[in-house]
XYZ file of C-alpha atoms in Angstrom:
674
model
C 80.006 119.672 54.832
C 83.296 117.540 55.297
C 82.742 113.330 56.039
C 84.325 113.113 59.238
C 87.631 110.394 59.179
C 86.737 106.999 59.784
C 87.800 106.059 63.511
C 90.760 102.857 62.091
C 89.661 99.546 63.691
C 90.538 97.699 66.686
C 92.424 95.194 64.618
C 94.166 98.314 61.917
C 95.709 99.468 65.383
C 97.153 96.657 66.690
C 98.625 95.526 62.880
C 100.044 99.221 63.312
C 101.473 98.684 67.038
C 102.910 95.426 66.478
C 104.913 97.159 63.483
C 106.113 99.935 64.508
C 107.127 98.010 67.996
C 108.664 95.561 65.146
C 110.259 98.168 62.751
C 111.974 99.804 66.486
C 112.938 96.562 67.866
C 114.972 95.947 64.468
C 116.526 99.084 64.072
C 117.491 99.708 67.918
C 118.652 96.436 67.271
C 120.767 96.943 63.805
C 121.970 100.136 65.509
C 123.409 98.715 68.553
C 124.773 95.079 67.344
C 128.559 94.726 67.513
C 129.172 93.345 64.143
C 132.939 93.341 64.304
C 132.074 90.622 67.085
C 129.797 89.159 64.597
C 131.788 88.872 61.312
C 135.030 87.745 63.989
C 133.496 85.322 66.276
C 130.757 83.879 64.165
C 131.497 80.701 62.243
C 130.479 82.230 58.991
C 130.254 78.963 56.795
C 127.485 77.949 59.848
C 125.482 81.237 59.535
C 125.044 80.815 55.629
C 123.877 77.505 56.099
C 121.562 78.492 58.941
C 119.962 81.637 56.866
C 119.825 79.017 53.899
C 117.913 75.728 56.297
C 115.689 78.876 57.978
C 114.345 80.164 54.043
C 114.094 76.374 52.996
C 112.071 75.699 55.558
C 109.369 78.602 54.777
C 108.705 76.725 50.848
C 106.709 73.912 51.675
C 104.975 75.007 55.443
C 102.595 72.536 57.240
C 98.966 73.872 56.413
C 96.790 74.208 59.626
C 93.332 74.521 58.802
C 91.972 76.776 61.484
C 88.532 76.691 60.136
C 86.732 76.133 56.494
C 88.003 79.008 54.500
C 90.663 80.620 57.660
C 94.064 78.805 56.982
C 97.597 79.243 59.149
C 101.058 77.679 57.743
C 103.573 75.754 60.295
C 107.082 76.470 58.581
C 109.822 75.207 59.777
C 112.699 77.832 59.305
C 112.231 77.868 63.363
C 114.692 76.123 64.564
C 117.436 77.669 62.150
C 116.545 81.043 63.254
C 116.560 79.987 67.265
C 120.306 78.618 66.512
C 121.220 81.672 65.444
C 120.664 83.504 68.353
C 123.719 82.054 70.208
C 126.059 81.308 66.607
C 125.688 84.814 65.252
C 123.263 87.703 67.490
C 119.734 88.445 67.415
C 120.153 90.309 64.776
C 121.155 88.007 62.462
C 118.385 86.209 63.713
C 115.878 88.972 62.651
C 117.298 89.297 59.383
C 116.977 85.504 58.634
C 113.381 85.649 59.877
C 112.462 88.615 58.064
C 114.254 86.829 55.245
C 111.672 83.423 55.129
C 108.220 86.462 55.314
C 109.405 87.588 52.868
C 109.770 84.823 51.083
C 106.482 83.205 51.996
C 105.166 87.134 50.859
C 106.386 87.023 47.501
C 105.147 82.953 47.064
C 101.613 83.625 47.697
C 101.042 87.383 47.307
C 99.884 87.641 50.859
C 97.909 91.199 51.485
C 100.121 94.207 52.601
C 98.351 94.643 55.806
C 99.341 90.769 56.381
C 103.061 91.504 55.212
C 103.333 94.302 57.802
C 101.536 92.753 60.798
C 104.499 89.518 60.189
C 107.055 91.992 59.490
C 106.654 93.192 62.693
C 105.404 89.609 64.645
C 108.573 88.656 63.555
C 111.172 90.499 64.486
C 109.064 90.678 67.822
C 109.281 86.796 68.526
C 113.025 86.104 67.825
C 113.642 89.611 70.438
C 111.316 87.941 72.865
C 113.399 84.172 72.182
C 116.522 86.278 72.225
C 115.755 88.404 75.772
C 114.778 85.320 77.565
C 118.171 83.416 75.983
C 120.679 86.102 77.660
C 118.921 86.380 80.809
C 119.352 82.419 81.514
C 122.602 82.297 80.201
C 123.800 85.629 81.154
C 125.043 87.270 77.642
C 124.053 89.826 75.443
C 121.609 89.117 72.980
C 122.999 90.823 70.288
C 126.821 89.297 70.132
C 127.425 86.045 68.940
C 128.128 83.342 72.408
C 131.047 81.990 71.457
C 131.348 77.965 73.210
C 127.854 76.917 73.688
C 128.039 74.681 77.090
C 125.014 72.824 78.945
C 123.749 76.344 80.105
C 123.298 77.764 76.834
C 121.164 75.000 75.321
C 119.357 75.245 78.151
C 118.836 78.988 78.031
C 117.959 77.842 74.290
C 114.942 75.997 74.362
C 113.542 78.406 77.205
C 113.633 81.232 74.333
C 112.796 78.568 71.994
C 109.195 78.160 73.977
C 108.976 82.134 74.523
C 109.496 82.343 70.669
C 105.820 79.695 70.120
C 103.828 80.741 72.933
C 104.748 85.047 72.047
C 104.368 83.871 67.757
C 101.271 82.229 69.171
C 99.446 84.794 71.091
C 99.893 87.487 68.792
C 98.598 85.906 65.572
C 95.567 84.538 68.075
C 94.637 88.420 68.865
C 95.279 89.485 65.224
C 92.245 86.910 64.365
C 90.556 86.897 67.456
C 90.522 91.046 66.327
C 89.017 90.314 63.331
C 86.502 87.265 63.430
C 85.348 89.158 67.457
C 86.356 85.898 68.801
C 87.416 85.529 72.242
C 91.281 85.444 72.640
C 91.788 82.647 74.673
C 89.530 80.569 72.953
C 91.783 80.357 69.701
C 95.118 80.910 71.565
C 94.415 77.138 72.650
C 93.338 75.552 69.194
C 94.840 73.457 67.762
C 97.699 73.570 70.516
C 97.840 70.418 71.602
C 100.021 69.067 68.325
C 101.867 72.279 67.963
C 103.361 72.243 71.332
C 104.691 69.355 70.535
C 106.047 69.425 66.673
C 107.520 72.271 67.960
C 108.731 71.421 71.168
C 110.745 68.733 68.562
C 112.176 71.759 66.189
C 112.984 73.782 69.694
C 115.317 70.647 70.207
C 116.828 70.990 66.514
C 117.352 74.226 67.258
C 120.179 72.780 70.631
C 121.459 70.326 68.676
C 122.035 73.471 65.848
C 123.483 75.026 68.198
C 125.851 72.444 69.857
C 127.103 71.282 66.258
C 127.669 74.947 64.715
C 130.770 75.075 66.355
C 131.803 71.122 64.952
C 131.663 71.242 60.940
C 129.062 71.642 58.474
C 128.319 67.163 58.255
C 126.716 67.797 61.650
C 124.852 70.507 60.408
C 123.714 68.828 57.502
C 122.785 65.660 59.184
C 120.347 68.080 61.391
C 118.075 67.661 57.758
C 116.783 64.069 58.513
C 115.257 65.090 61.870
C 113.871 68.272 60.888
C 111.960 66.474 57.075
C 110.673 63.885 59.998
C 109.695 66.844 62.498
C 107.564 68.359 59.659
C 106.109 65.278 58.709
C 104.974 64.404 61.753
C 103.523 68.829 61.891
C 101.730 67.793 58.808
C 100.570 64.554 60.130
C 99.129 66.508 63.537
C 97.505 69.520 61.602
C 95.696 67.115 59.079
C 94.385 64.326 62.183
C 93.495 67.523 64.393
C 91.317 69.203 61.640
C 89.761 65.657 60.607
C 89.083 65.124 63.897
C 86.789 68.837 64.220
C 85.720 69.429 60.670
C 83.759 67.771 58.394
C 86.166 66.438 55.176
C 83.202 67.240 52.372
C 82.663 70.933 53.335
C 85.446 71.797 54.963
C 83.634 73.211 58.198
C 83.579 72.587 61.518
C 81.316 69.403 62.339
C 79.576 69.351 65.478
C 81.926 69.240 68.015
C 83.656 71.926 66.595
C 80.037 73.584 66.992
C 79.811 73.133 70.818
C 83.381 74.148 71.083
C 82.286 77.780 69.640
C 79.493 77.917 70.999
C 80.673 77.235 75.041
C 83.082 79.497 73.640
C 80.546 82.485 72.899
C 78.751 81.813 75.479
C 81.604 82.401 78.299
C 82.388 85.871 76.640
C 78.876 87.221 75.933
C 77.761 86.269 79.714
C 78.137 89.999 81.190
C 75.413 91.415 78.486
C 72.345 91.233 78.538
C 71.293 90.267 75.486
C 74.323 89.743 73.264
C 73.756 86.439 72.384
C 74.733 84.260 70.980
C 72.030 83.499 68.519
C 72.368 79.629 67.005
C 70.973 79.344 63.466
C 70.261 75.505 62.671
C 69.557 74.892 58.788
C 68.360 72.354 57.197
C 68.098 71.867 52.967
C 64.414 70.720 51.944
C 63.729 67.845 49.885
C 67.939 66.745 49.832
C 66.686 62.570 49.902
C 65.074 63.418 46.611
C 68.195 64.930 44.657
C 70.419 61.988 46.028
C 68.294 59.115 45.000
C 67.654 60.875 41.509
C 70.786 62.233 40.650
C 72.815 60.149 43.046
C 75.252 61.169 45.449
C 78.318 62.369 43.538
C 75.433 65.207 43.033
C 74.488 64.918 46.403
C 77.977 65.684 47.480
C 78.205 68.700 45.346
C 75.364 70.365 46.327
C 76.696 70.104 49.542
C 80.241 71.578 48.745
C 78.051 74.433 47.074
C 75.557 75.490 49.727
C 78.814 75.503 52.065
C 80.485 78.113 49.917
C 77.482 80.028 49.452
C 76.492 80.058 53.948
C 80.502 81.274 54.314
C 80.383 84.209 51.825
C 76.599 85.174 53.104
C 77.411 84.545 57.118
C 78.984 87.781 58.629
C 83.135 87.553 59.444
C 82.078 87.322 63.138
C 79.868 84.049 62.704
C 81.129 80.396 61.846
C 79.369 77.929 59.949
C 79.253 74.642 60.906
C 78.222 71.499 59.195
C 76.351 68.571 61.658
C 75.832 66.022 58.735
C 73.555 65.114 56.323
C 72.036 67.988 55.049
C 72.209 69.622 58.171
C 74.464 72.733 58.995
C 75.131 75.626 61.809
C 76.096 79.074 61.977
C 77.018 80.766 65.555
C 76.083 84.255 65.335
C 78.003 86.806 67.504
C 74.716 88.558 68.526
C 71.238 89.250 69.289
C 68.037 87.913 68.401
C 67.704 90.251 65.412
C 71.105 90.030 64.363
C 70.631 85.755 64.400
C 67.368 86.330 62.407
C 68.732 88.831 59.438
C 72.263 86.328 59.126
C 69.253 83.452 58.958
C 67.142 85.154 56.409
C 70.524 86.366 54.441
C 71.474 82.893 54.038
C 68.160 81.111 52.636
C 68.094 84.305 49.919
C 71.874 83.475 49.275
C 70.613 79.932 48.211
C 67.596 81.408 45.699
C 69.783 81.405 43.033
C 70.350 77.906 41.701
C 73.105 76.262 42.201
C 75.780 75.074 39.807
C 76.504 70.979 40.455
C 78.621 69.603 37.404
C 76.126 70.645 34.743
C 73.393 70.692 35.947
C 71.380 74.123 37.540
C 69.884 73.199 40.730
C 67.173 74.956 42.919
C 67.728 74.180 46.501
C 65.329 75.655 49.333
C 66.558 75.321 53.023
C 64.730 76.274 56.228
C 65.942 77.541 59.733
C 65.519 77.161 62.720
C 66.722 80.294 65.272
C 67.279 80.168 69.176
C 69.563 83.360 70.996
C 70.724 82.866 74.450
C 70.279 83.827 77.370
C 66.496 84.312 75.970
C 65.790 80.730 74.521
C 68.762 79.435 76.993
C 72.045 79.398 79.010
C 74.289 76.910 77.653
C 75.422 74.791 73.922
C 72.791 72.713 74.912
C 69.666 73.752 75.467
C 70.771 76.596 72.335
C 70.833 73.385 70.114
C 67.514 71.733 71.307
C 65.482 74.658 71.195
C 67.034 76.057 67.959
C 66.412 72.144 66.467
C 63.091 72.380 67.595
C 62.808 75.274 66.068
C 63.814 74.207 63.418
C 60.718 71.351 62.594
C 58.309 73.913 63.527
C 59.412 75.919 60.390
C 59.363 72.450 57.910
C 56.215 71.867 59.520
C 54.920 74.979 59.056
C 56.386 76.288 55.824
C 58.019 78.685 57.244
C 61.174 79.337 55.640
C 62.546 80.694 58.983
C 61.308 79.799 62.419
C 62.584 81.148 66.187
C 61.839 79.253 69.003
C 58.991 79.858 70.949
C 57.991 78.202 74.341
C 54.954 76.337 73.037
C 56.762 74.953 69.708
C 58.334 72.554 72.615
C 54.965 71.267 73.977
C 53.322 71.536 70.131
C 56.800 69.498 68.459
C 56.361 66.875 71.240
C 52.615 65.313 70.144
C 53.736 65.802 66.519
C 56.480 63.705 67.588
C 54.540 61.333 68.777
C 52.134 61.392 65.911
C 54.511 60.889 63.272
C 55.958 57.484 65.843
C 52.054 56.686 65.613
C 51.808 57.196 62.085
C 54.610 55.148 61.487
C 53.701 52.375 63.364
C 49.889 52.684 61.481
C 51.555 52.463 58.349
C 53.631 49.374 59.314
C 50.995 47.322 60.152
C 49.104 49.083 57.200
C 45.677 50.347 59.494
C 44.784 53.577 57.472
C 41.982 53.097 54.830
C 40.629 54.088 51.868
C 37.134 56.039 51.583
C 35.703 57.207 48.485
C 34.409 60.657 46.933
C 31.537 60.024 43.893
C 32.947 62.038 40.996
C 29.207 62.298 38.547
C 29.281 63.469 35.315
C 26.234 66.484 36.016
C 24.919 65.157 32.344
C 23.163 62.336 33.203
C 24.038 62.134 37.310
C 26.450 58.604 36.633
C 29.305 58.116 38.731
C 32.010 58.428 36.571
C 34.377 58.367 38.990
C 36.207 58.260 42.638
C 38.196 59.496 44.749
C 40.612 57.694 46.637
C 40.969 59.288 50.058
C 42.874 58.511 53.133
C 41.441 58.233 56.381
C 43.229 57.292 60.005
C 41.434 55.882 62.541
C 44.201 56.748 65.653
C 43.256 54.270 68.333
C 43.542 56.918 71.192
C 42.908 60.108 69.433
C 39.943 58.986 67.170
C 39.528 59.988 64.055
C 42.882 62.075 62.600
C 41.878 64.449 59.818
C 44.410 64.305 56.283
C 44.755 67.884 57.118
C 46.953 66.422 59.708
C 48.975 63.550 58.941
C 49.617 63.937 55.098
C 51.143 67.065 56.026
C 53.720 65.430 58.803
C 54.015 62.206 56.303
C 55.419 64.766 53.099
C 57.302 66.672 55.882
C 59.178 63.202 57.195
C 59.129 61.250 54.008
C 56.595 58.964 54.912
C 54.451 60.074 52.033
C 55.781 57.155 50.672
C 54.635 54.651 52.140
C 51.472 56.000 52.619
C 50.778 56.902 49.044
C 51.775 53.076 48.841
C 48.701 51.887 51.092
C 46.494 54.379 49.063
C 47.204 53.051 45.870
C 47.550 49.660 46.391
C 43.668 49.329 47.790
C 42.111 51.634 45.687
C 43.168 49.345 42.734
C 42.435 46.394 44.675
C 38.766 47.759 44.520
C 38.317 49.539 41.052
C 39.994 46.206 39.789
C 36.798 44.800 41.206
C 34.708 47.074 40.485
C 35.624 47.095 36.449
C 35.634 43.072 36.463
C 31.140 43.470 37.845
C 31.244 46.081 34.705
C 31.485 50.048 36.023
C 34.019 51.488 33.984
C 35.187 53.953 36.971
C 37.533 56.440 36.761
C 40.029 56.106 40.177
C 41.741 60.036 40.835
C 44.084 59.380 43.945
C 46.818 62.124 44.939
C 50.903 62.426 44.704
C 52.494 64.482 46.996
C 55.885 67.162 45.208
C 58.216 64.083 46.837
C 56.599 61.877 43.721
C 56.378 64.547 41.226
C 60.740 64.884 42.303
C 61.391 60.726 42.099
C 62.273 59.689 38.362
C 60.772 56.486 39.960
C 57.955 57.034 40.012
C 56.664 56.308 37.209
C 58.360 52.665 36.770
C 56.056 52.427 40.437
C 52.763 53.336 38.750
C 53.376 51.150 36.126
C 54.227 48.656 38.681
C 51.157 49.093 40.811
C 48.786 49.194 37.745
C 50.433 45.925 36.210
C 49.867 43.802 39.300
C 46.174 44.707 39.846
C 45.137 44.155 36.450
C 44.114 47.502 35.791
C 44.781 49.867 32.684
C 46.855 53.185 33.167
C 43.707 54.550 31.285
C 41.789 54.288 34.159
C 44.269 55.939 36.684
C 44.420 59.649 37.298
C 46.715 61.695 39.268
C 46.087 64.567 40.946
C 49.254 67.019 41.273
C 49.049 70.734 42.332
C 50.710 73.344 41.256
C 52.633 74.567 44.593
C 54.071 70.599 44.248
C 54.826 71.073 40.213
C 57.223 73.999 40.809
C 58.652 72.665 43.501
C 61.265 71.503 41.506
C 59.422 72.178 38.057
C 62.538 70.186 35.762
C 62.120 66.656 37.390
C 58.488 67.618 37.764
C 57.946 67.930 33.921
C 60.161 64.985 33.062
C 57.216 62.306 35.742
C 54.392 63.588 34.372
C 55.916 63.409 30.626
C 56.714 59.821 31.334
C 53.293 59.415 33.706
C 51.727 60.600 30.525
C 53.527 58.159 28.185
C 52.277 55.129 30.568
C 48.365 56.165 29.496
C 47.844 57.320 32.889
C 45.839 61.103 32.850
C 47.260 63.952 34.829
C 45.174 66.292 36.888
C 45.738 69.826 38.187
C 43.914 69.426 41.677
C 42.791 73.199 43.491
C 42.926 75.516 39.960
C 42.938 78.528 40.341
C 44.736 78.936 44.110
C 47.801 78.428 42.793
C 50.322 81.044 40.557
C 51.168 80.943 37.327
C 48.081 78.637 36.404
C 47.943 79.817 32.445
C 51.330 79.525 31.233
C 51.123 75.550 33.194
C 47.625 75.109 30.994
C 49.790 76.387 28.029
C 52.814 74.251 28.993
C 52.152 71.662 30.553
C 50.374 68.775 29.133
C 47.534 67.301 31.290
C 44.174 65.419 30.687
C 42.167 67.486 33.695
C 41.311 70.287 35.162
C 39.867 70.228 39.157
C 38.328 74.418 40.101
C 39.106 75.166 43.743
C 36.351 73.904 46.109
C 36.727 77.865 47.046
C 35.092 78.803 43.956
C 32.501 76.492 43.369
C 30.852 76.553 46.583
C 28.625 80.138 46.068
C 28.716 79.706 42.389
C 24.748 80.014 43.012
C 24.394 82.497 44.701
C 27.502 85.339 44.092
C 27.648 86.109 40.053
C 31.750 86.713 40.001
C 31.980 83.138 41.309
C 30.076 82.341 38.698
C 31.894 84.225 36.218
C 35.611 82.561 37.581
C 34.213 79.506 37.706
C 32.218 80.063 33.781
C 35.718 81.257 32.464
C 37.182 78.080 33.556
C 35.106 75.782 31.960
C 35.604 77.015 28.722
C 38.806 77.439 28.308
C 39.665 74.265 29.977
C 37.133 72.832 27.394
C 38.608 75.150 24.583
C 41.488 73.558 25.803
C 40.388 69.866 25.253
C 40.081 69.107 29.097
C 38.083 67.001 31.196
C 36.867 69.196 33.675
C 36.145 68.375 37.119
C 34.214 71.094 39.861
C 34.575 70.018 43.717
C 33.030 71.322 46.378
C 29.791 71.325 44.608
C 27.727 71.559 48.479
C 23.990 72.464 47.049
C 21.187 71.522 44.477
C 21.916 75.083 43.488
C 25.464 75.136 42.775
C 24.847 71.704 41.418
C 22.682 73.386 38.771
C 24.858 76.471 38.109
C 27.551 74.555 37.579
C 25.750 72.084 35.412
C 24.715 74.417 32.647
C 28.073 75.600 31.836
C 28.831 72.867 29.850
C 30.399 68.730 30.245
C 31.386 69.087 33.912
C 31.871 66.922 36.711
C 31.061 67.295 39.956
C 32.153 66.188 43.212
C 31.111 67.781 46.893
C 28.868 66.403 49.292
C 26.231 66.948 47.037
C 26.702 63.935 45.132
C 28.411 62.220 47.810
C 30.390 62.191 51.324
C 33.599 60.326 51.057
C 32.188 56.194 51.820
C 33.534 52.941 52.067
C 34.208 51.067 49.048
C 31.124 48.728 50.207
C 28.744 51.883 49.650
C 30.409 52.566 46.849
C 29.307 48.786 45.539
C 26.012 49.559 46.979
C 25.907 53.077 44.759
C 26.967 51.864 41.995
C 24.156 49.082 41.798
C 21.642 51.446 42.995
C 22.623 53.139 39.834
C 22.817 50.336 37.319
C 18.788 49.459 37.627
C 17.716 52.957 37.638
C 17.309 54.970 34.796
C 19.676 57.530 33.736
C 17.914 60.934 33.756
C 16.061 59.998 37.216
C 19.376 60.266 38.515
C 20.442 63.692 38.225
């Protein structure tokens, strides 16, 4: 069956109405104009000068940045078009305004829809000015006015004000329909400096009318005040834009965001589920890009992200940069639409960004809050979206929608973060060591350094709780420095006592993205006089995948120093075989989830046996962690030269307990220590 014709949008209906009204007004004006009076009474040289000046006034308009990508322009043709109304009648002024409009269309190749709107808009704004002028001056708007007196100048000023207001309302209505934004809010945008600039131009129009009958020189001298008005308007436009927009990306800033939210809230209060929604976005590990590649590249990343967000956001949404690497999007829709926008803009970052000669993969997290469900005012939406974003960061969710329980959890985590920062500053954390045992001899050949935190009020805080907090907040650097410094000091002491141990230390994804990590490790080794070969840095496959390009560079530099690299939790990540083939590593740690069941689960035993055989064939050292009982230990020991780690061989213990253990081993035959 034939497809039903699409209904025209409200914007197209509005454009059609403006165009039809303008063309009808122009046609009636052309027919009704007493052209003999125009040609007879008007000083033709003055008419020609005013028309040429109107055209020249559109050659270099003042650009007004309404938003990051939306622009409007303010030309200086208005005073000369306005002056033509009493000098040569409204129709002549309309012709001059239309000619200026066609000049702009030819220079900028504007779309047909906008050209049609401009035709109607130009005619109607002149018609409004002419009607107001004629009503006050008591003249025919289509005929030249003859001698100009004070009353005529005052009437012309009133007509100029009406012209500016009519133009502002027509343009704002079109933008409001196109972007589904409130009309009054748009009409007020940039109106402060615009009104003052336009008043200056209107005053110039009054002077032009008075001088039109006294000679060409006076009109020529008007060029200076018109140029001054242009400069003033340009400065005002620039300052107004800078006050409400981010200079790096051109997006609205925090102040503009507040205005947009309040305007959207005021227009949706009568609808229960209409929003607006707010999406807050924060780039993941942006500091690493800045530190490793420089602020120029960081700025380039922010500009490219801004472009992606603007392209992906729907037309009714507005995109803002709040500072740093944080962005915000106001969505004129409910919860499902806001969540859809959040997912879409994050998906737009899935392909690498081209910055200079680099291709960089940038990830982000998003927090969502929607009115009235999550707040009825701008401040509440901002606060709750920020809480949701914080939750997304902590829980590794890409998009998180605000929930009341987040607020309680956030306060607790924030307090824990404050306490962790203080503990790191006071070096109140300590290091425990879990033995790694050669299963063939039973001898302790290494230890893994583990951070421990005994909170003065909470008691023991588990690493699963404070380590992710340190990673997300950037405190992981301080935490690793403390662990590394204490552990290397103990390792130096054990080595001086004749114990040839290896020390394993975990490093995070942030360290793998930081090109300064190798020099930091070398300085720590030199400070304690420990050879690089005795240090093993454990990394996870997930950490490598966070930024594989820089991870390869960092891992390569570490191995050049002689530091050993271990893949931790092997088997729980992805693309493991591919990374074993491509990466240069020294050690493989089989995850505890496979090892703990090898004594009784045939499938686990098959997985562990295959992994051990593969690793040994590749010349890697193998560590099986999570050996909790003798049966598991015996099963792993039968697979070959494997190092075991787990509660069966020792729980995490203090440095002094390691001293006792090493001393006991030194006095006991190796065969009795299996």
